[in-house]
GROMACS .gro file of C-alpha atoms in nm:
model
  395
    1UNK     CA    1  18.693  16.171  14.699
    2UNK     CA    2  18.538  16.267  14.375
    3UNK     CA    3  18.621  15.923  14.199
    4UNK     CA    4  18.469  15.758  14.543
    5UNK     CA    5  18.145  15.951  14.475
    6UNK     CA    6  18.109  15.876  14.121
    7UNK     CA    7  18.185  15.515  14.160
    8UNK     CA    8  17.941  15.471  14.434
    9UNK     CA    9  17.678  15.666  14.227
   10UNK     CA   10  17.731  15.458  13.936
   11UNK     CA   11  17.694  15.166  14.155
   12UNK     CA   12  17.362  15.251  14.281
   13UNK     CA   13  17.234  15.375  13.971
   14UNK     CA   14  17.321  14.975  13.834
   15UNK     CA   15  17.164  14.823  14.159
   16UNK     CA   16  16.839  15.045  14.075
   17UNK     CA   17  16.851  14.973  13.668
   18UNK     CA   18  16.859  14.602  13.827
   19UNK     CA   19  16.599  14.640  14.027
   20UNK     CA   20  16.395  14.805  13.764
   21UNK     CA   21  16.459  14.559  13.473
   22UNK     CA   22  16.386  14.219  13.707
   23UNK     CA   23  16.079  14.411  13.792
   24UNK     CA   24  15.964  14.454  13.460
   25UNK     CA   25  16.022  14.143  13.370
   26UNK     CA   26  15.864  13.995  13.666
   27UNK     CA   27  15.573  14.204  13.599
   28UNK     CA   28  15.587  14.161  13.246
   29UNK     CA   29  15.551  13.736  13.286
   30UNK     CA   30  15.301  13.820  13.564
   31UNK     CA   31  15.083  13.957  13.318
   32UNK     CA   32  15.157  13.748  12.987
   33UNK     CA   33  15.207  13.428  13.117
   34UNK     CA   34  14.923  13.328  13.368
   35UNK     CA   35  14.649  13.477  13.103
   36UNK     CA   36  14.765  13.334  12.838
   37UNK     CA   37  14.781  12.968  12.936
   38UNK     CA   38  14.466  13.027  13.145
   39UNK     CA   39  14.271  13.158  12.814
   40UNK     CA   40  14.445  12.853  12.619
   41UNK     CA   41  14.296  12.589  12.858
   42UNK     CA   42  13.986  12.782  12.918
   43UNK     CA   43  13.957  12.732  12.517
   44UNK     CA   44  14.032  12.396  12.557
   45UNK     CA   45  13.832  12.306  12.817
   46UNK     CA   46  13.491  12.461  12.622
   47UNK     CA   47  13.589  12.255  12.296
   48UNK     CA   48  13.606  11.935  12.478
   49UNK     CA   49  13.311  12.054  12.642
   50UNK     CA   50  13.148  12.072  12.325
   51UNK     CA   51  13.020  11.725  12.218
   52UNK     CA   52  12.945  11.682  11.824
   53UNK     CA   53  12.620  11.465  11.738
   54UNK     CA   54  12.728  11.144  11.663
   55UNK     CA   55  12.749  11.034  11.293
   56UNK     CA   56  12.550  10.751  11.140
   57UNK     CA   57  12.885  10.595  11.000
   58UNK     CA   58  13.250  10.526  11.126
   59UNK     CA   59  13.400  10.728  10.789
   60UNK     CA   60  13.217  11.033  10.902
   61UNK     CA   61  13.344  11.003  11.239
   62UNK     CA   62  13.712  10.953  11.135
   63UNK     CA   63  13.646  11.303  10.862
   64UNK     CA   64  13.562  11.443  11.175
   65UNK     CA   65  13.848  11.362  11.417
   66UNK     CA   66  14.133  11.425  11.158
   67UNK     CA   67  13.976  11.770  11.152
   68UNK     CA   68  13.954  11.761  11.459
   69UNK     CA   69  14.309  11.696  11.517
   70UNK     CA   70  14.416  11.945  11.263
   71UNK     CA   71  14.231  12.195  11.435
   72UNK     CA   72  14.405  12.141  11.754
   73UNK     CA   73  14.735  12.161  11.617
   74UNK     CA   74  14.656  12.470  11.457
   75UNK     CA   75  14.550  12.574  11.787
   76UNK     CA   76  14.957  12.470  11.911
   77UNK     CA   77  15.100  12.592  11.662
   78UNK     CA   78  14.927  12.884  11.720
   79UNK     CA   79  14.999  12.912  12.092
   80UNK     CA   80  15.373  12.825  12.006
   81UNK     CA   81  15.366  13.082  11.809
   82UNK     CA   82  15.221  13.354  12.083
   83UNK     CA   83  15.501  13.200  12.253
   84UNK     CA   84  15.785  13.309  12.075
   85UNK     CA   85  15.656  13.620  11.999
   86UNK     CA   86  15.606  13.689  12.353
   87UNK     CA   87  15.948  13.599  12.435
   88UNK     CA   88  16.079  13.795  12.154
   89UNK     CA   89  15.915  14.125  12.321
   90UNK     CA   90  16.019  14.050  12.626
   91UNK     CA   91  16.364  13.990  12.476
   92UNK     CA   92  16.294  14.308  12.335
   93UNK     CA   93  16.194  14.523  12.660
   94UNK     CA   94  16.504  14.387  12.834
   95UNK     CA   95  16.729  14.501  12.546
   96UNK     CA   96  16.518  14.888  12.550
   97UNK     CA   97  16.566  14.873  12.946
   98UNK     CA   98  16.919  14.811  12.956
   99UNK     CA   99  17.017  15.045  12.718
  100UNK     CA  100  16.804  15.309  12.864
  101UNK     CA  101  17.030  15.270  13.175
  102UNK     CA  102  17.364  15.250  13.027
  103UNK     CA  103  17.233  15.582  12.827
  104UNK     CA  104  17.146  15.706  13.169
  105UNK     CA  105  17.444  15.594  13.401
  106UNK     CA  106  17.620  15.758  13.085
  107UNK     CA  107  17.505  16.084  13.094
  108UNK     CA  108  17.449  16.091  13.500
  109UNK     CA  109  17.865  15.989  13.460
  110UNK     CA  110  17.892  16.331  13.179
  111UNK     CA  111  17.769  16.561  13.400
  112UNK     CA  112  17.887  16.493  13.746
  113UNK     CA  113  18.247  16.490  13.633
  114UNK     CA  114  18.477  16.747  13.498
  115UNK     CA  115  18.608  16.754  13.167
  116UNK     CA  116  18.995  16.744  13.304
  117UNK     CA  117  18.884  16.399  13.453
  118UNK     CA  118  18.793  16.216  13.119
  119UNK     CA  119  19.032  15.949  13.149
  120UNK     CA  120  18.908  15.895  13.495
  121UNK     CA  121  18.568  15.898  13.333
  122UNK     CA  122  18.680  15.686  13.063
  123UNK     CA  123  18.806  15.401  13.310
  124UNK     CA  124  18.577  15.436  13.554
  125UNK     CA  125  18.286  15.388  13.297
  126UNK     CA  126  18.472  15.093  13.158
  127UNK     CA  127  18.479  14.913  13.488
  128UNK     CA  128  18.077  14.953  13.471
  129UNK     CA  129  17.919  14.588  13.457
  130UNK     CA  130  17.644  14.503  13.197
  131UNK     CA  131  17.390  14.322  13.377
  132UNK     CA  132  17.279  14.018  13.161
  133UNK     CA  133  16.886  13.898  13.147
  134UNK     CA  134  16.862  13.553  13.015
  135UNK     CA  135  16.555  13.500  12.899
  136UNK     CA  136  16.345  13.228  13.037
  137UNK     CA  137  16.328  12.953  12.765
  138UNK     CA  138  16.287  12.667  13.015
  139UNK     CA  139  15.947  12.734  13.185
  140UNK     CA  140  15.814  12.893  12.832
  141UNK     CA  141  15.930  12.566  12.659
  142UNK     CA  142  15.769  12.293  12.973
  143UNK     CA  143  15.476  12.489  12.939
  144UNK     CA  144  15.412  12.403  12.579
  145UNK     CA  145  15.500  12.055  12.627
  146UNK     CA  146  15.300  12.035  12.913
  147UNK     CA  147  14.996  12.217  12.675
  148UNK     CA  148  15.076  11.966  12.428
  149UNK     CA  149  15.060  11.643  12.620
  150UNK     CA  150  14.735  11.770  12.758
  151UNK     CA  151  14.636  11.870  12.391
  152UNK     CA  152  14.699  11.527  12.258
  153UNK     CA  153  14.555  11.326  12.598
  154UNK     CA  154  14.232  11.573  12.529
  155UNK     CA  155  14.263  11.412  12.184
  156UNK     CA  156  14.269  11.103  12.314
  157UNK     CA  157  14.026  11.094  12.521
  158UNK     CA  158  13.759  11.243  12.311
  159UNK     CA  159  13.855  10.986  12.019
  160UNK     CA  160  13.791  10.717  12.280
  161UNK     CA  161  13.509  10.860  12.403
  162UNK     CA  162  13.372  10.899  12.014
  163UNK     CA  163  13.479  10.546  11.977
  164UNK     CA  164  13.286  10.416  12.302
  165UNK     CA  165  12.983  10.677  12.154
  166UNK     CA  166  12.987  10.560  11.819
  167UNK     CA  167  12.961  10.127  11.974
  168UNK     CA  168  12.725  10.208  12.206
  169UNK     CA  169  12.496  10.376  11.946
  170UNK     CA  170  12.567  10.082  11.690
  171UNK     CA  171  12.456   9.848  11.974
  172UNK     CA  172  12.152  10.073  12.071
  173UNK     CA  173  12.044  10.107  11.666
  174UNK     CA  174  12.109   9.661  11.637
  175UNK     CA  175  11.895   9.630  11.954
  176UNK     CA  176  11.621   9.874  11.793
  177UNK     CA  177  11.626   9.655  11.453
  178UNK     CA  178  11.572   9.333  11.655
  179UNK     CA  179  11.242   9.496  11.852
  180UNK     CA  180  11.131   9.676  11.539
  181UNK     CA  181  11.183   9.278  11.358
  182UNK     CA  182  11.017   9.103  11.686
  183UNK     CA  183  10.750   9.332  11.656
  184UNK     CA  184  10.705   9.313  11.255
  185UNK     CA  185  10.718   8.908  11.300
  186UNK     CA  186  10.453   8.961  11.600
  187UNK     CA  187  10.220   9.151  11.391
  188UNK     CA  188  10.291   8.914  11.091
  189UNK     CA  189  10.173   8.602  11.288
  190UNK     CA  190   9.881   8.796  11.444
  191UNK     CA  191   9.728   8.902  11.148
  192UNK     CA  192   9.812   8.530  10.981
  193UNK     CA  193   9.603   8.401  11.299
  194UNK     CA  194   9.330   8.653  11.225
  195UNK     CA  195   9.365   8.557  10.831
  196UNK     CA  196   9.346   8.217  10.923
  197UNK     CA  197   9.048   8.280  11.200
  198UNK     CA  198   8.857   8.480  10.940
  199UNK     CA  199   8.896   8.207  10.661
  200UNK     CA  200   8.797   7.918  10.892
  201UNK     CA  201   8.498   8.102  11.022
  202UNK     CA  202   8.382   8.186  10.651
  203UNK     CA  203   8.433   7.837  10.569
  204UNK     CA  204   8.222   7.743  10.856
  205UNK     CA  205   7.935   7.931  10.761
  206UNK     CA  206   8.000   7.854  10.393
  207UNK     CA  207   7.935   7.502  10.533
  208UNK     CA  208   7.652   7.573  10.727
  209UNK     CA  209   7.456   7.827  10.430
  210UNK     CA  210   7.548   7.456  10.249
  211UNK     CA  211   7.404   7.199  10.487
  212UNK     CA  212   7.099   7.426  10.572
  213UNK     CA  213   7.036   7.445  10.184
  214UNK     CA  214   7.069   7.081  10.137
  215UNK     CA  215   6.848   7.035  10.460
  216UNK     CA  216   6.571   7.249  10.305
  217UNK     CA  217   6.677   7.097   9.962
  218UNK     CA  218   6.560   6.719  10.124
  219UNK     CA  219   6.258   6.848  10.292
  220UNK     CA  220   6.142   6.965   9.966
  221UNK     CA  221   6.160   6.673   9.805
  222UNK     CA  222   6.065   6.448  10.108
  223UNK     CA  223   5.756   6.706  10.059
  224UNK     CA  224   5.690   6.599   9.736
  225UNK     CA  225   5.778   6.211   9.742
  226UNK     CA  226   5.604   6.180  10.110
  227UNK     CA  227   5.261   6.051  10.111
  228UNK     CA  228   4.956   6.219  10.208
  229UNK     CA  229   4.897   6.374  10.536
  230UNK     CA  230   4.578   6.207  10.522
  231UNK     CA  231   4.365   5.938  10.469
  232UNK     CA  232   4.265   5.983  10.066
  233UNK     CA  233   3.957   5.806   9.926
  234UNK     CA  234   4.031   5.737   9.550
  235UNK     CA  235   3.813   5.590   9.285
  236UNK     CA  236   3.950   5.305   9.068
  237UNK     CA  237   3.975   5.433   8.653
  238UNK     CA  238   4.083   5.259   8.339
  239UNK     CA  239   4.416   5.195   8.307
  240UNK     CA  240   4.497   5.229   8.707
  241UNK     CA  241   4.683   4.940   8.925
  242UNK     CA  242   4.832   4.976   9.261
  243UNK     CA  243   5.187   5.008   9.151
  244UNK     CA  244   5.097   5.328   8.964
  245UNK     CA  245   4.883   5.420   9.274
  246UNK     CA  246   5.157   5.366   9.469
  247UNK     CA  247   5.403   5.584   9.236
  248UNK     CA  248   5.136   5.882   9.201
  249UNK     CA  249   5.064   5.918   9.577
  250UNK     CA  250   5.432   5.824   9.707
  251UNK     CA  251   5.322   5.547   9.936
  252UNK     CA  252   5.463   5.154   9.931
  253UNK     CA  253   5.280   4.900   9.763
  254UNK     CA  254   5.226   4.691  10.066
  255UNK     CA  255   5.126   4.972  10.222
  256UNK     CA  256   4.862   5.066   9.973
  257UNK     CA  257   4.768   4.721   9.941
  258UNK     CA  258   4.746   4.643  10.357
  259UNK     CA  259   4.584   4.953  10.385
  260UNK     CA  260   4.291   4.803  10.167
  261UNK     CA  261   4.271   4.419  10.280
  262UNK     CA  262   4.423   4.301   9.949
  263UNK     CA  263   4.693   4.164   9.792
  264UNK     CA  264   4.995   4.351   9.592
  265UNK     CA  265   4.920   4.105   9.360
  266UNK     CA  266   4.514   4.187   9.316
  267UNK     CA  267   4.411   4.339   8.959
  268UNK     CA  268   4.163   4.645   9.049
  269UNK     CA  269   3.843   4.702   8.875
  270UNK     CA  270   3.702   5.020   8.691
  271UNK     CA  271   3.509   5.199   8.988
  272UNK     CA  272   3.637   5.000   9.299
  273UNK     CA  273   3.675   5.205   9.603
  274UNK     CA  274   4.036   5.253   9.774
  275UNK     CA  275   4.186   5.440  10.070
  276UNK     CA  276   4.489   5.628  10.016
  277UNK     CA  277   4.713   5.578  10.357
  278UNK     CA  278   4.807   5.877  10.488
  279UNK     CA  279   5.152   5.953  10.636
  280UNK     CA  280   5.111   5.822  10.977
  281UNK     CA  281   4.930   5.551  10.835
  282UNK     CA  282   5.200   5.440  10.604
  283UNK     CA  283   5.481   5.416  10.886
  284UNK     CA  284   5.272   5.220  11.092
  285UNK     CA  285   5.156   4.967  10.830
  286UNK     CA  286   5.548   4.938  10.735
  287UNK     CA  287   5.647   4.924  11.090
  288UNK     CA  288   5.359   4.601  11.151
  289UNK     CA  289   5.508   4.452  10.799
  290UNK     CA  290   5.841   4.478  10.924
  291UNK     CA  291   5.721   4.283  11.275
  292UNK     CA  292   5.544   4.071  11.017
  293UNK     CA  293   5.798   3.950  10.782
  294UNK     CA  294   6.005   3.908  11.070
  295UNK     CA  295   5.730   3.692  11.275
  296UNK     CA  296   5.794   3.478  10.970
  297UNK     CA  297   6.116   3.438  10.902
  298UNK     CA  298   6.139   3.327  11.257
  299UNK     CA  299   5.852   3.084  11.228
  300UNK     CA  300   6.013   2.963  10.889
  301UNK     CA  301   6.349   2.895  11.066
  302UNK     CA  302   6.182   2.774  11.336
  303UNK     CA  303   5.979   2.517  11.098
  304UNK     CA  304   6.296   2.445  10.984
  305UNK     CA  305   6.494   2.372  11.252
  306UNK     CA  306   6.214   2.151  11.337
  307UNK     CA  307   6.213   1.907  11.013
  308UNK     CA  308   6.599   1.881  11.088
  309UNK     CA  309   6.553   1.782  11.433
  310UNK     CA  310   6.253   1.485  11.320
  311UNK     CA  311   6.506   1.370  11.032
  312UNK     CA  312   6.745   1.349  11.332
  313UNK     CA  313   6.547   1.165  11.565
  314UNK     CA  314   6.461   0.906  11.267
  315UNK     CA  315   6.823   0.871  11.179
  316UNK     CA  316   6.901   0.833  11.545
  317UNK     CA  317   6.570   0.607  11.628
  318UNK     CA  318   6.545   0.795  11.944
  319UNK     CA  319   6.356   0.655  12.185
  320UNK     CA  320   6.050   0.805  12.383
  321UNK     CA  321   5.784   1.033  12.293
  322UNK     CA  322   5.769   1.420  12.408
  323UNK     CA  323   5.514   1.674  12.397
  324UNK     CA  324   5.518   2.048  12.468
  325UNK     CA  325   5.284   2.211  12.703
  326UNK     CA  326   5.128   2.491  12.586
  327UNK     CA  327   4.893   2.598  12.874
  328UNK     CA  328   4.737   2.505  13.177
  329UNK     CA  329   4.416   2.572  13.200
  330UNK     CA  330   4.176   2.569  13.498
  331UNK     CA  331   3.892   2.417  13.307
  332UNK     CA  332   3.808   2.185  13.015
  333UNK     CA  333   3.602   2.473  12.809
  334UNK     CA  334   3.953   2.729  12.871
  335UNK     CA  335   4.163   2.395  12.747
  336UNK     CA  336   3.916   2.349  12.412
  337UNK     CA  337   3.934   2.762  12.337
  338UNK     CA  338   4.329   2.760  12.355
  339UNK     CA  339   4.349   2.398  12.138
  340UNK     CA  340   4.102   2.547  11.912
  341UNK     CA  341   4.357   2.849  11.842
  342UNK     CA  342   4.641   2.609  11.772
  343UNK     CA  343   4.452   2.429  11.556
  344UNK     CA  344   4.370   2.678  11.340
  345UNK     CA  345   4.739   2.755  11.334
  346UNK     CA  346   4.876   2.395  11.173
  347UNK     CA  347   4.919   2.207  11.515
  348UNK     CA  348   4.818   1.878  11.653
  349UNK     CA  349   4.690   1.931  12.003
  350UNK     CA  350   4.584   1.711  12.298
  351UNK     CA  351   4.456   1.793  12.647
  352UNK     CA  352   4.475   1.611  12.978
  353UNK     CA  353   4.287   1.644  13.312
  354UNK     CA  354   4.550   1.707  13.590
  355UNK     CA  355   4.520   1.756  13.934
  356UNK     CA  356   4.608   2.135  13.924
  357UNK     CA  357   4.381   2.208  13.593
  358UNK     CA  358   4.384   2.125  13.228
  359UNK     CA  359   4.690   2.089  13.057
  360UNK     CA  360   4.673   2.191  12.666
  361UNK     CA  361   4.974   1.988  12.451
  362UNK     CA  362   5.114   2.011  12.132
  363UNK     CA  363   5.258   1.682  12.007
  364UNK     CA  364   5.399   1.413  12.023
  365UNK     CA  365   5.733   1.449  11.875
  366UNK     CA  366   5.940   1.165  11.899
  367UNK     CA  367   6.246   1.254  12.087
  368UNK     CA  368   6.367   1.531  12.289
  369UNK     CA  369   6.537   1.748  12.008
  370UNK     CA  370   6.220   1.737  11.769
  371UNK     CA  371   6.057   1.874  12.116
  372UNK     CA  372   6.280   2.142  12.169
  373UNK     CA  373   6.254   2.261  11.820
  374UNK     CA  374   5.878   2.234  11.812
  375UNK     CA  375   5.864   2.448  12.192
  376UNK     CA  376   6.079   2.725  11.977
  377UNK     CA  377   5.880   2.731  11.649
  378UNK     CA  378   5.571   2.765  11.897
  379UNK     CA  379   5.671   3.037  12.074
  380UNK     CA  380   5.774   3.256  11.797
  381UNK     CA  381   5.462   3.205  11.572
  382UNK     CA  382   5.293   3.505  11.604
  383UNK     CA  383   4.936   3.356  11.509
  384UNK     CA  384   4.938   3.182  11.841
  385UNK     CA  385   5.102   3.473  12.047
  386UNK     CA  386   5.259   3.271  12.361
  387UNK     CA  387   5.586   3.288  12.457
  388UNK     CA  388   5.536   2.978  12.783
  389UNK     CA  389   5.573   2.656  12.608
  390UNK     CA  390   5.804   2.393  12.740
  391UNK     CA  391   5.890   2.060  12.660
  392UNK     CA  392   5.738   1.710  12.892
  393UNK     CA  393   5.783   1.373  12.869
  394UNK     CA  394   5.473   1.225  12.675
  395UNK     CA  395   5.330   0.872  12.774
   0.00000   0.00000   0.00000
């Protein structure tokens, strides 16, 4: 009855150690494990947080992600480390626990039984079972892999992410260079345009300060070389002739010479009386030489278109005689005025009694041609001034 107690005391006592030790354990993991891995990844999770400035160059960056990398496997071995120490105290408290029951099954075993019973004792304390605690290894052990893997995908990750950092800011500083050259080639040409702007407006009015001084340049010499503004009256000395006249008051000799009924030619005496032309005066004695000489080169062409067409008609013994009318007038003394004027001017002229007046003619020539030459030599001599000759058949 006694061994029956005993053995069923020393049973329960074993059940409760039991019970005790996979409580402590359970409590002990409850309390080490969660935290720990929990604080780890908390850690973890505000360094990735943590984003460096990015580097200007790609050696930098690599410096900093092998320290990087060196500081998180520190940080493993570190947590390995925490690791196996933790399991080592918990190997520890298991080992304490279980010998604090076997002292205390022991010593419950001393004093419930009597001394005459020690082999009883003896046997019946050598059929006690050790309980065993194996320590947990496997879940410790997946749990740093599991810490690692995430350790080196973190790693991963953030040297992709530096990667994809560091190209988009090499992409974001080449785009910058090519504005900062578009706009430095922009300015360039704009201020060449406004170089160029300001160089062709100086030469501009470089080149009108020129021509404006050259204008006032000839109008002060025209000033000097232009004849009077008035008529001069000028009294005839020793040694003076018209050319020097001419030279000293800036006025053509014809000029000087029309202005005074003479000719260019005439040799001035001591005390004779001339009229300087004045300005005016000048350009419209030049202007009525100009009509002048050219009234006379036409008559002279005229004249000699004439003598070309007689020596033609002689070679040519053309027959019939042609005159050219020169007027019509409606009375004899009209017809004797206008002969009169042509013959002052060189021409044989003739006048007949028609039915409708007086005709005035200039002729004969013999043949048509002479005619026709003599109707244009009339009409451009400028001493008869008429412009309506034409040619008839003369008797």
């Amino acid at each position: 009855m006694n061994f029956s107690r005993q053995a069923l005391l020393g049973i329960g006592m074993i059940i409760g150690g039991s019970v005790m030790l996979y409580a402590m354990v359970q409590q002990i993991g409850t309390n080490d494990k969660p935290a720990t891995p929990a604080a780890i990844v908390e850690k973890s999770s505000t360094e990735q947080t943590t984003v460096e400035p990015l580097t200007t160059d790609i050696e930098t960056e690599k410096r900093i992600l092998a320290q990087k990398q060196k500081e998180r496997a520190a940080r493993v071995a570190e947590q390995e480390k925490r690791a196996q120490q933790f399991l080592a105290e918990q190997e520890s408290a298991e080992a304490k626990a279980l010998a604090k029951s076997r002292a205390e099954n022991q010593q419950y075993v001393a004093n419930a039984m009597p001394a005459e019973d020690e082999d009883t004792k003896v046997e019946n304390s050598s059929t006690v079972t050790t309980p065993t605690v194996q320590a947990r290894t496997d879940a410790t052990t997946n749990t740093t892999n599991e810490e690692k893997q995430k350790a080196q995908a973190a790693e991963k990750e953030e040297a992709k992410k530096a990667a994809q950092q560091a190209e988009a800011k090499k992409l974001a500083d080449n785009k910058k260079r090519a504005e900062a050259k578009e706009q430095a080639e922009a300015q360039a040409k704009k201020e060449a345009e406004a170089e160029a702007k300001k160089k062709a407006d100086a030469k501009k009015k470089a080149e009108a300060q020129a021509a404006a001084k050259q204008q006032k340049q000839a109008e002060e010499q025209a000033s000097k070389t232009a004849a009077p503004t008035a008529p001069t009256d000028y009294t005839v000395k020793r040694g003076d002739g018209l050319i020097k006249l001419a030279r000293q008051y800036n006025v053509p000799v014809e000029a000087l010479a029309q202005a005074n009924d003479i000719s260019s030619s005439t040799s001035l005496q001591v005390g004779q009386e001339l009229t300087i032309p004045s300005r005016k005066q000048v350009e419209r004695l030049e202007r009525e030489a100009a009509a002048a000489k050219k009234s006379a080169d036409a008559k002279r062409e005229a004249q000699q278109k004439l003598r070309e067409a007689r020596k033609e008609v002689r070679e040519t013994d053309a027959k019939g005689s042609f005159g050219v009318q020169v007027a019509l007038a409606s009375n004899q003394t009209s017809a004797d005025e206008v002969a009169k004027k042509f013959k002052a001017a060189g021409y044989q002229v003739k006048t007949s009694v028609t039915s409708r007046g007086v005709r005035v003619i200039v002729g004969p020539e013999r043949g048509k041609v002479a005619a026709l030459a003599l109707k244009d030599k009339i009409n451009t001599d400028s001493q008869v001034d008429t412009s309506g000759a034409w040619v008839l058949y003369w008797r």
